Coordinates of C-alpha atoms and ligand atoms in Angstrom, one line a residue:
M1 CA 73.2 147.2 165.7
K2 CA 75.7 146.9 162.9
I3 CA 75.1 144.2 160.3
K4 CA 78.0 141.8 160.0
A5 CA 78.9 139.5 157.1
L6 CA 77.3 136.0 157.5
K7 CA 79.3 133.3 159.3
G8 CA 81.6 131.5 156.9
V9 CA 81.6 134.2 154.2
Q10 CA 84.5 136.6 153.7
D11 CA 85.1 140.0 152.4
I12 CA 88.2 140.1 150.2
L13 CA 89.7 143.4 151.1
P14 CA 91.7 145.7 148.7
E15 CA 95.0 144.7 150.4
T16 CA 94.5 141.1 149.2
I17 CA 93.3 141.9 145.7
G18 CA 96.8 142.1 144.3
Q19 CA 97.5 138.5 145.3
W20 CA 94.1 137.4 144.2
D21 CA 94.5 139.0 140.8
F22 CA 97.9 137.4 140.5
L23 CA 96.5 133.9 141.2
V24 CA 93.8 134.4 138.7
S25 CA 95.9 135.9 135.9
C26 CA 98.6 133.3 136.4
S27 CA 96.0 130.5 136.1
K28 CA 94.5 132.1 133.0
N29 CA 97.9 132.3 131.3
L30 CA 98.9 128.8 132.2
F31 CA 95.6 127.1 131.5
S32 CA 95.5 128.7 128.0
V33 CA 99.0 127.3 127.3
Y34 CA 97.5 123.9 127.9
G35 CA 94.6 124.7 125.5
Y36 CA 91.8 125.5 128.0
Q37 CA 89.1 128.1 127.3
E38 CA 87.2 129.9 130.0
I39 CA 83.5 129.2 130.7
K40 CA 81.2 131.2 133.0
I41 CA 78.5 129.1 134.5
P42 CA 75.5 130.2 136.6
L43 CA 75.6 130.5 140.4
I44 CA 72.2 128.8 140.6
E45 CA 71.0 125.5 139.0
E46 CA 68.1 123.1 139.4
T47 CA 68.8 121.2 142.6
N48 CA 68.4 118.0 140.7
L49 CA 71.6 118.6 138.8
F50 CA 73.6 118.3 141.9
I51 CA 71.6 115.4 143.3
R52 CA 72.2 113.4 140.1
S53 CA 75.9 114.3 139.8
I54 CA 77.4 114.7 143.3
G55 CA 75.2 111.9 144.7
E56 CA 72.2 111.8 147.0
Q57 CA 74.1 110.3 149.9
T58 CA 77.0 112.7 150.0
D59 CA 77.5 115.3 152.8
I60 CA 77.2 118.1 150.2
V61 CA 73.8 117.1 148.9
E62 CA 72.5 115.8 152.2
K63 CA 73.5 118.6 154.5
E64 CA 75.4 121.4 152.8
M65 CA 73.5 122.9 149.9
Y66 CA 71.8 126.2 150.0
T67 CA 68.4 125.3 148.4
F68 CA 65.2 127.3 148.0
I69 CA 62.0 127.2 146.1
D70 CA 61.7 130.1 143.6
K71 CA 58.5 131.9 142.6
G72 CA 57.9 129.4 139.8
N73 CA 57.9 126.6 142.5
R74 CA 61.2 125.3 141.2
K75 CA 63.8 123.8 143.5
I76 CA 67.0 125.7 143.0
S77 CA 70.4 125.5 144.7
L78 CA 73.4 127.7 144.9
R79 CA 76.2 125.8 143.2
P80 CA 78.3 123.8 145.7
E81 CA 80.9 123.0 143.0
A82 CA 81.3 123.6 139.2
T83 CA 81.9 120.2 137.6
A84 CA 78.2 119.4 137.4
S85 CA 77.3 122.7 135.8
V86 CA 80.2 122.4 133.3
V87 CA 78.9 119.0 132.2
R88 CA 75.4 120.4 131.9
A89 CA 76.6 123.3 129.8
Y90 CA 78.7 120.9 127.7
L91 CA 75.6 118.9 126.8
E92 CA 73.3 121.9 126.5
H93 CA 75.5 123.7 124.0
N94 CA 76.9 120.6 122.2
L95 CA 80.5 121.6 123.2
N96 CA 81.6 118.1 122.0
Q97 CA 81.3 119.2 118.4
Q98 CA 85.0 120.3 118.2
G99 CA 86.3 117.0 119.7
L100 CA 87.8 117.4 123.1
A101 CA 86.4 120.2 125.2
K102 CA 88.9 121.8 127.6
L103 CA 87.3 124.3 129.9
F104 CA 88.3 126.4 132.9
Y105 CA 86.3 128.4 135.4
I106 CA 86.8 130.7 138.3
G107 CA 84.1 131.7 140.7
P108 CA 82.4 131.3 144.1
M109 CA 80.8 128.1 145.4
F110 CA 78.5 127.7 148.4
R111 CA 78.4 124.9 151.0
G112 CA 76.8 125.2 154.4
E113 CA 79.8 123.6 156.2
K114 CA 81.0 124.3 159.8
P115 CA 83.3 127.3 159.2
Q116 CA 86.9 127.1 160.3
S117 CA 90.3 128.2 159.0
G118 CA 90.3 127.3 155.3
R119 CA 86.7 126.1 155.3
N120 CA 84.1 128.7 154.3
R121 CA 80.5 128.7 153.3
Q122 CA 81.2 130.8 150.3
F123 CA 84.6 130.1 148.8
Y124 CA 86.2 130.5 145.3
Q125 CA 87.3 127.7 143.1
L126 CA 89.5 127.9 140.1
G127 CA 89.3 124.7 138.1
V128 CA 89.5 122.9 134.8
E129 CA 87.5 120.1 133.1
V130 CA 88.5 118.1 130.0
L131 CA 85.5 116.4 128.5
G132 CA 85.4 113.7 125.8
S133 CA 88.3 111.3 126.4
Y134 CA 89.3 108.3 128.4
S135 CA 93.1 108.7 127.9
A136 CA 95.3 108.2 130.9
Y137 CA 97.6 110.8 129.4
L138 CA 94.8 113.4 130.1
D139 CA 94.6 112.3 133.8
A140 CA 98.4 112.8 133.9
E141 CA 98.1 116.1 132.0
V142 CA 95.6 117.7 134.5
I143 CA 97.7 116.5 137.4
I144 CA 100.8 118.0 135.8
L145 CA 98.9 121.2 135.1
A146 CA 97.8 121.5 138.8
A147 CA 101.4 120.9 140.0
E148 CA 102.8 123.4 137.4
Y149 CA 100.3 126.0 138.6
I150 CA 101.4 125.6 142.2
K151 CA 105.0 125.9 141.2
K152 CA 104.3 129.1 139.2
L153 CA 102.9 130.5 142.5
G154 CA 106.2 129.7 144.1
L155 CA 104.7 127.2 146.6
K156 CA 106.9 124.4 147.7
N157 CA 105.4 122.7 150.8
F158 CA 102.9 120.6 149.1
T159 CA 102.3 116.9 148.5
L160 CA 100.6 115.3 145.5
L161 CA 98.5 112.3 146.5
I162 CA 97.0 110.0 143.9
N163 CA 94.8 107.0 143.9
T164 CA 92.2 105.2 141.8
V165 CA 88.7 104.4 142.9
G166 CA 88.2 102.1 139.9
C167 CA 85.1 101.7 137.7
T168 CA 81.5 101.5 139.0
E169 CA 81.8 97.8 139.4
D170 CA 85.2 98.0 141.2
K171 CA 83.7 100.6 143.5
L172 CA 80.8 98.4 144.3
N173 CA 82.9 95.3 144.9
Y174 CA 85.4 97.2 147.0
S175 CA 82.6 98.9 149.0
K176 CA 81.2 95.4 149.9
L177 CA 84.7 94.2 150.9
L178 CA 85.3 97.3 153.0
K179 CA 81.9 97.0 154.7
T180 CA 82.6 93.4 155.7
Y181 CA 86.0 94.4 157.1
L182 CA 84.5 97.4 159.0
E183 CA 81.3 95.7 160.3
D184 CA 83.5 93.7 162.8
K185 CA 85.1 96.9 164.1
K186 CA 81.9 98.9 164.2
D187 CA 82.1 99.5 168.0
S188 CA 85.5 101.2 167.7
L189 CA 84.4 103.5 164.9
C190 CA 83.0 107.0 165.6
E191 CA 79.3 107.8 165.3
N192 CA 79.7 109.5 161.9
C193 CA 81.6 106.4 160.5
N194 CA 78.8 104.2 161.8
N195 CA 76.3 106.3 160.0
R196 CA 78.3 106.0 156.8
L197 CA 78.7 102.2 157.1
G198 CA 75.3 101.5 155.8
R199 CA 75.2 104.3 153.2
N200 CA 78.5 105.5 151.9
V201 CA 81.1 103.2 153.2
L202 CA 84.0 104.7 151.1
R203 CA 83.7 108.0 153.0
I204 CA 84.9 106.2 156.2
L205 CA 88.3 106.2 154.6
D206 CA 88.2 109.9 154.9
C207 CA 87.6 110.2 158.6
K208 CA 90.3 112.2 160.4
R209 CA 89.7 110.7 163.9
P210 CA 92.9 108.8 165.0
S211 CA 90.9 105.8 166.3
C212 CA 89.1 105.4 162.9
K213 CA 92.3 106.1 161.0
K214 CA 94.0 103.3 162.8
I215 CA 91.3 100.8 161.6
V216 CA 91.3 102.3 158.1
N217 CA 95.1 101.9 157.8
E218 CA 94.6 98.1 158.0
A219 CA 91.7 97.9 155.7
P220 CA 91.9 96.2 152.3
Q221 CA 93.2 98.5 149.6
I222 CA 91.2 99.2 146.4
T223 CA 94.4 99.0 144.3
N224 CA 94.5 95.3 145.1
H225 CA 90.9 94.8 144.0
L226 CA 90.7 96.4 140.6
C227 CA 89.6 95.0 137.2
E228 CA 92.3 94.7 134.6
D229 CA 91.2 97.8 132.7
C230 CA 91.4 100.0 135.8
T231 CA 94.7 98.5 136.9
D232 CA 96.2 99.2 133.4
H233 CA 94.7 102.8 133.4
F234 CA 96.2 103.6 136.8
N235 CA 99.6 102.2 135.8
D236 CA 99.5 104.3 132.6
V237 CA 98.8 107.4 134.6
K238 CA 101.7 106.7 137.0
N239 CA 104.0 105.9 134.1
A240 CA 103.1 109.2 132.3
L241 CA 103.8 111.1 135.6
D242 CA 107.1 109.3 136.0
E243 CA 108.1 110.3 132.4
I244 CA 107.7 114.0 133.3
K245 CA 109.3 113.4 136.7
I246 CA 106.4 114.6 138.8
N247 CA 106.7 113.6 142.4
Y248 CA 103.6 111.9 143.8
T249 CA 102.6 109.5 146.6
V250 CA 100.1 106.8 146.0
D251 CA 97.6 107.0 148.9
P252 CA 95.5 103.8 148.6
Y253 CA 92.9 105.2 151.0
L254 CA 92.3 108.5 149.1
V255 CA 88.6 108.8 148.2
R256 CA 86.6 111.9 147.4
G257 CA 83.5 113.4 148.9
L258 CA 81.7 113.4 145.5
D259 CA 80.2 110.3 144.1
Y260 CA 80.9 110.9 140.4
Y261 CA 84.6 109.9 140.5
T262 CA 85.8 106.8 138.7
K263 CA 89.4 105.6 138.2
T264 CA 92.0 108.3 139.0
V265 CA 91.5 110.7 141.9
F266 CA 94.1 113.1 143.4
E267 CA 94.5 115.7 146.0
I268 CA 97.2 118.3 146.6
A269 CA 97.8 118.8 150.3
H270 CA 99.7 121.8 151.8
K271 CA 101.8 121.0 154.8
D272 CA 101.2 124.3 156.6
L273 CA 97.4 124.4 156.5
G274 CA 96.2 122.2 159.4
A275 CA 93.0 120.2 159.1
Q276 CA 91.8 121.8 155.8
N277 CA 94.9 121.2 153.9
A278 CA 93.6 120.2 150.5
I279 CA 94.4 123.1 148.2
C280 CA 93.4 121.2 145.1
A281 CA 91.4 118.1 144.4
G282 CA 90.1 116.3 141.3
G283 CA 89.9 113.2 139.2
R284 CA 88.2 111.3 136.4
Y285 CA 84.5 111.0 136.1
D286 CA 83.7 108.7 133.2
N287 CA 80.0 108.2 133.9
L288 CA 78.8 111.8 134.7
I289 CA 78.2 112.9 131.1
K290 CA 76.0 109.8 130.5
D291 CA 74.3 110.2 133.9
L292 CA 73.3 113.7 133.0
G293 CA 71.7 112.6 129.7
G294 CA 74.6 112.6 127.3
P295 CA 76.6 110.0 125.5
Q296 CA 79.1 107.7 127.3
E297 CA 82.2 109.8 127.3
G298 CA 85.2 110.1 129.6
A299 CA 86.2 113.3 131.5
T300 CA 88.6 114.5 134.1
G301 CA 89.4 117.7 136.0
F302 CA 90.3 119.5 139.2
A303 CA 89.6 122.6 141.3
F304 CA 91.8 124.7 143.5
G305 CA 90.3 126.6 146.5
I306 CA 91.5 130.2 146.1
E307 CA 91.2 131.1 149.8
R308 CA 93.3 128.0 150.7
L309 CA 95.9 129.0 148.1
L310 CA 96.1 132.5 149.7
L311 CA 96.6 130.8 153.2
A312 CA 99.4 128.7 151.7
I313 CA 101.0 131.7 150.1
T314 CA 100.9 133.6 153.5
A315 CA 102.2 130.5 155.4
E316 CA 105.2 130.1 153.0
K317 CA 105.7 133.9 152.9
T318 CA 105.9 133.5 149.1
D319 CA 107.0 136.6 147.3
L320 CA 104.7 137.0 144.4
S321 CA 106.6 140.0 143.2
I322 CA 103.4 142.0 142.7
K323 CA 104.4 145.4 141.3
K324 CA 102.6 148.2 143.0
Q325 CA 101.2 150.7 140.5
P326 CA 102.5 154.2 141.4
T327 CA 99.9 156.7 142.6
I328 CA 100.0 160.4 142.9
Y329 CA 98.1 162.4 145.6
A330 CA 96.8 165.8 144.5
I331 CA 96.1 168.6 147.0
G332 CA 94.3 171.8 146.3
L333 CA 94.6 174.4 149.1
G334 CA 91.7 176.8 149.2
S335 CA 88.5 176.9 147.0
V336 CA 90.1 178.4 143.9
A337 CA 93.0 175.9 143.9
Q338 CA 90.5 173.1 144.5
K339 CA 88.5 174.0 141.5
K340 CA 91.7 174.1 139.4
I341 CA 93.1 170.8 140.8
F342 CA 89.7 169.1 140.0
Q343 CA 90.4 170.0 136.3
I344 CA 94.1 169.0 136.5
V345 CA 93.3 165.6 138.0
Q346 CA 90.8 164.9 135.3
T347 CA 93.2 165.9 132.5
L348 CA 96.0 163.7 134.0
R349 CA 93.7 160.7 134.4
S350 CA 92.6 161.0 130.8
K351 CA 96.4 160.4 130.0
N352 CA 96.3 157.2 132.2
I353 CA 98.1 158.7 135.1
R354 CA 96.9 157.3 138.4
L355 CA 95.8 160.0 140.9
T356 CA 93.8 160.2 144.0
T357 CA 92.6 163.2 146.0
S358 CA 90.2 163.9 148.9
F359 CA 88.8 167.3 148.0
E360 CA 88.6 167.9 151.8
E361 CA 89.2 171.3 153.2
K362 CA 92.0 169.9 155.3
S363 CA 95.4 171.4 156.2
L364 CA 98.5 170.6 154.0
K365 CA 99.9 168.6 156.9
A366 CA 96.8 166.4 157.3
Q367 CA 96.7 165.8 153.5
M368 CA 100.4 164.9 153.4
K369 CA 99.7 162.4 156.1
Q370 CA 96.9 160.9 154.0
A371 CA 99.2 160.6 151.0
N372 CA 101.7 158.8 153.2
K373 CA 99.1 156.4 154.4
L374 CA 98.1 155.6 150.9
N375 CA 101.7 154.9 150.0
C376 CA 101.7 157.5 147.2
E377 CA 105.0 158.0 145.3
Y378 CA 104.3 161.7 144.6
T379 CA 102.1 164.5 145.8
L380 CA 101.0 167.5 143.7
I381 CA 100.4 170.6 145.7
L382 CA 98.5 173.6 144.4
G383 CA 98.2 176.7 146.6
D384 CA 97.9 180.5 146.0
D385 CA 101.6 180.9 145.2
E386 CA 101.6 178.1 142.6
L387 CA 98.4 179.4 141.1
E388 CA 99.9 182.8 140.5
K389 CA 102.8 181.2 138.5
D390 CA 100.5 178.8 136.6
S391 CA 102.6 176.0 138.2
I392 CA 102.2 173.2 140.6
M393 CA 104.6 171.8 143.3
L394 CA 105.6 168.2 142.9
R395 CA 106.9 166.4 145.9
D396 CA 108.8 163.1 145.8
M397 CA 107.4 161.3 148.9
Q398 CA 110.4 159.2 149.3
T399 CA 113.2 161.8 149.1
G400 CA 111.2 164.8 150.2
E401 CA 112.6 166.7 147.2
Q402 CA 110.2 169.3 145.6
E403 CA 110.1 170.9 142.2
L404 CA 107.9 173.6 140.8
I405 CA 106.6 172.6 137.4
T406 CA 104.5 174.7 135.0
I407 CA 101.1 173.1 134.5
N408 CA 101.7 172.9 130.7
N409 CA 104.7 170.6 131.3
L410 CA 103.0 168.5 134.0
T411 CA 102.0 165.5 131.9
T412 CA 105.4 165.1 130.3
N413 CA 107.2 165.5 133.6
L414 CA 105.1 163.0 135.4
N415 CA 105.2 160.4 132.6
K416 CA 109.0 160.6 132.6
R417 CA 109.2 160.1 136.4
L418 CA 106.6 157.3 136.5
S419 CA 108.2 155.4 133.6
S420 CA 111.6 155.3 135.5
L421 CA 110.0 153.8 138.7
Ligands
LIG501 P1 86.3 119.4 146.2 O1 87.3 118.5 146.7 O2 84.9 119.4 146.8 O3 86.2 119.1 144.6 O4 86.8 120.9 146.2 C1 88.0 121.3 145.5 C2 88.8 122.3 146.3 O5 87.9 123.4 146.7 C3 89.3 121.7 147.6 O6 90.5 121.0 147.5 C4 89.5 123.0 148.4 O7 90.7 123.6 148.1 C5 88.3 123.9 148.0 N1 87.2 123.8 148.9 C6 86.3 122.9 149.0 N2 85.4 123.2 150.0 C7 85.8 124.3 150.6 C8 85.3 125.1 151.6 N3 84.2 124.9 152.3 N4 86.0 126.3 151.9 C9 87.2 126.6 151.3 N5 87.6 125.9 150.2 C10 87.0 124.7 149.9 C11 85.3 119.7 143.8 O8 84.6 120.6 144.0 C12 85.4 119.1 142.4 N6 84.3 119.7 141.6 C13 86.7 119.2 141.8 C14 86.8 118.6 140.4 C15 86.8 119.2 139.2 N7 86.9 117.3 140.2 C16 86.9 117.1 138.8 N8 86.8 118.3 138.3

């Protein structure tokens, strides 16, 4: 029996790596323009970190974490997200010493969710966190950064949804109000929503069932029940976005599946992705630094899901203009030629020329076929005739033209041809 990859985890194959690297390098360039520095955080953390940050009664913590007891009897979890770890690192390494900390990260996260298109158990996030400020401008800045990034990828079919969930007090008051409203309609809500009613009522706003959605659409809106400070903050964020002419829609029922959010929350939905259409999500979390043992400081951030971005790029047939690096296929016919081609290949590679070869005792025809399959721009062919003349045959795979080149001139000749591609 062959062993297959686990359900919900994906191999990223070489054919996708060009797009993947483009997404990553584009994010690194843009994020650094906005003053972010990269941080690499561990894949594993004490389970408690996630319980204290994401929230004990969230789906992630209740049902989805990969948790185990290690040999030292410690409870460890694979990270389901990165914000908690970034805050832990910020506090552990006193990253607040230089004022505002602006950090970005790229890496895999793990959640034991039911797999479907765009929902994996191991998925990659690319995100930013700004720690140490309450400014509404920073909320706007991270939202603008997310929108700019998507535009840089050439994506168009997306919508930016924003909302506020208020401060802790606002959240509590609104939860009570919502609960009172929903209690009456309990019988029409799905089982999941009924479960959430007593424990995490805000999550009912997230239910995708049409019958629940209908009830939610008439529920009280948090934006009408905010304290003055949270109302002002939300207005400031919207005004800052308006100044830069960023298109957004206020979705008064937008809530997030992680408990740490306060005030601004946002989501970027892609129109072609079906049920799992959030390509990016984020928001402010003004209590998390304190909840994890630090001072009372504000923070905000977001994360993109890389697999979902790739799905969006495929759906929109976006041309990322990824330039293929030219490759040459080297063929040695017979054992003497093979020995010589082995040396030639090494010399050329030391001059940064990209070559591949199979070293198989196969016919010229079979090897040419292989070069074609690999999309090589040129082949180098060394047989007895060429060996005798201290030369090698160079074939242009596109035109079929061939030229006999002396081995001494090979590097110069190839560099000239490759630079003109
Ligand atoms: P999140 O909404 O849980 O937020 O995830 C952010 C993004 O990760 C989602 O919008 C989606 O693109 C991707 N994602 C989440 N779960 C999966 C999955 N099972 N399969 C594929 N992609 C997925 C957070 O994780 C927050 N830490 C974001 C944040 C940063 N908030 C403030 N700072």
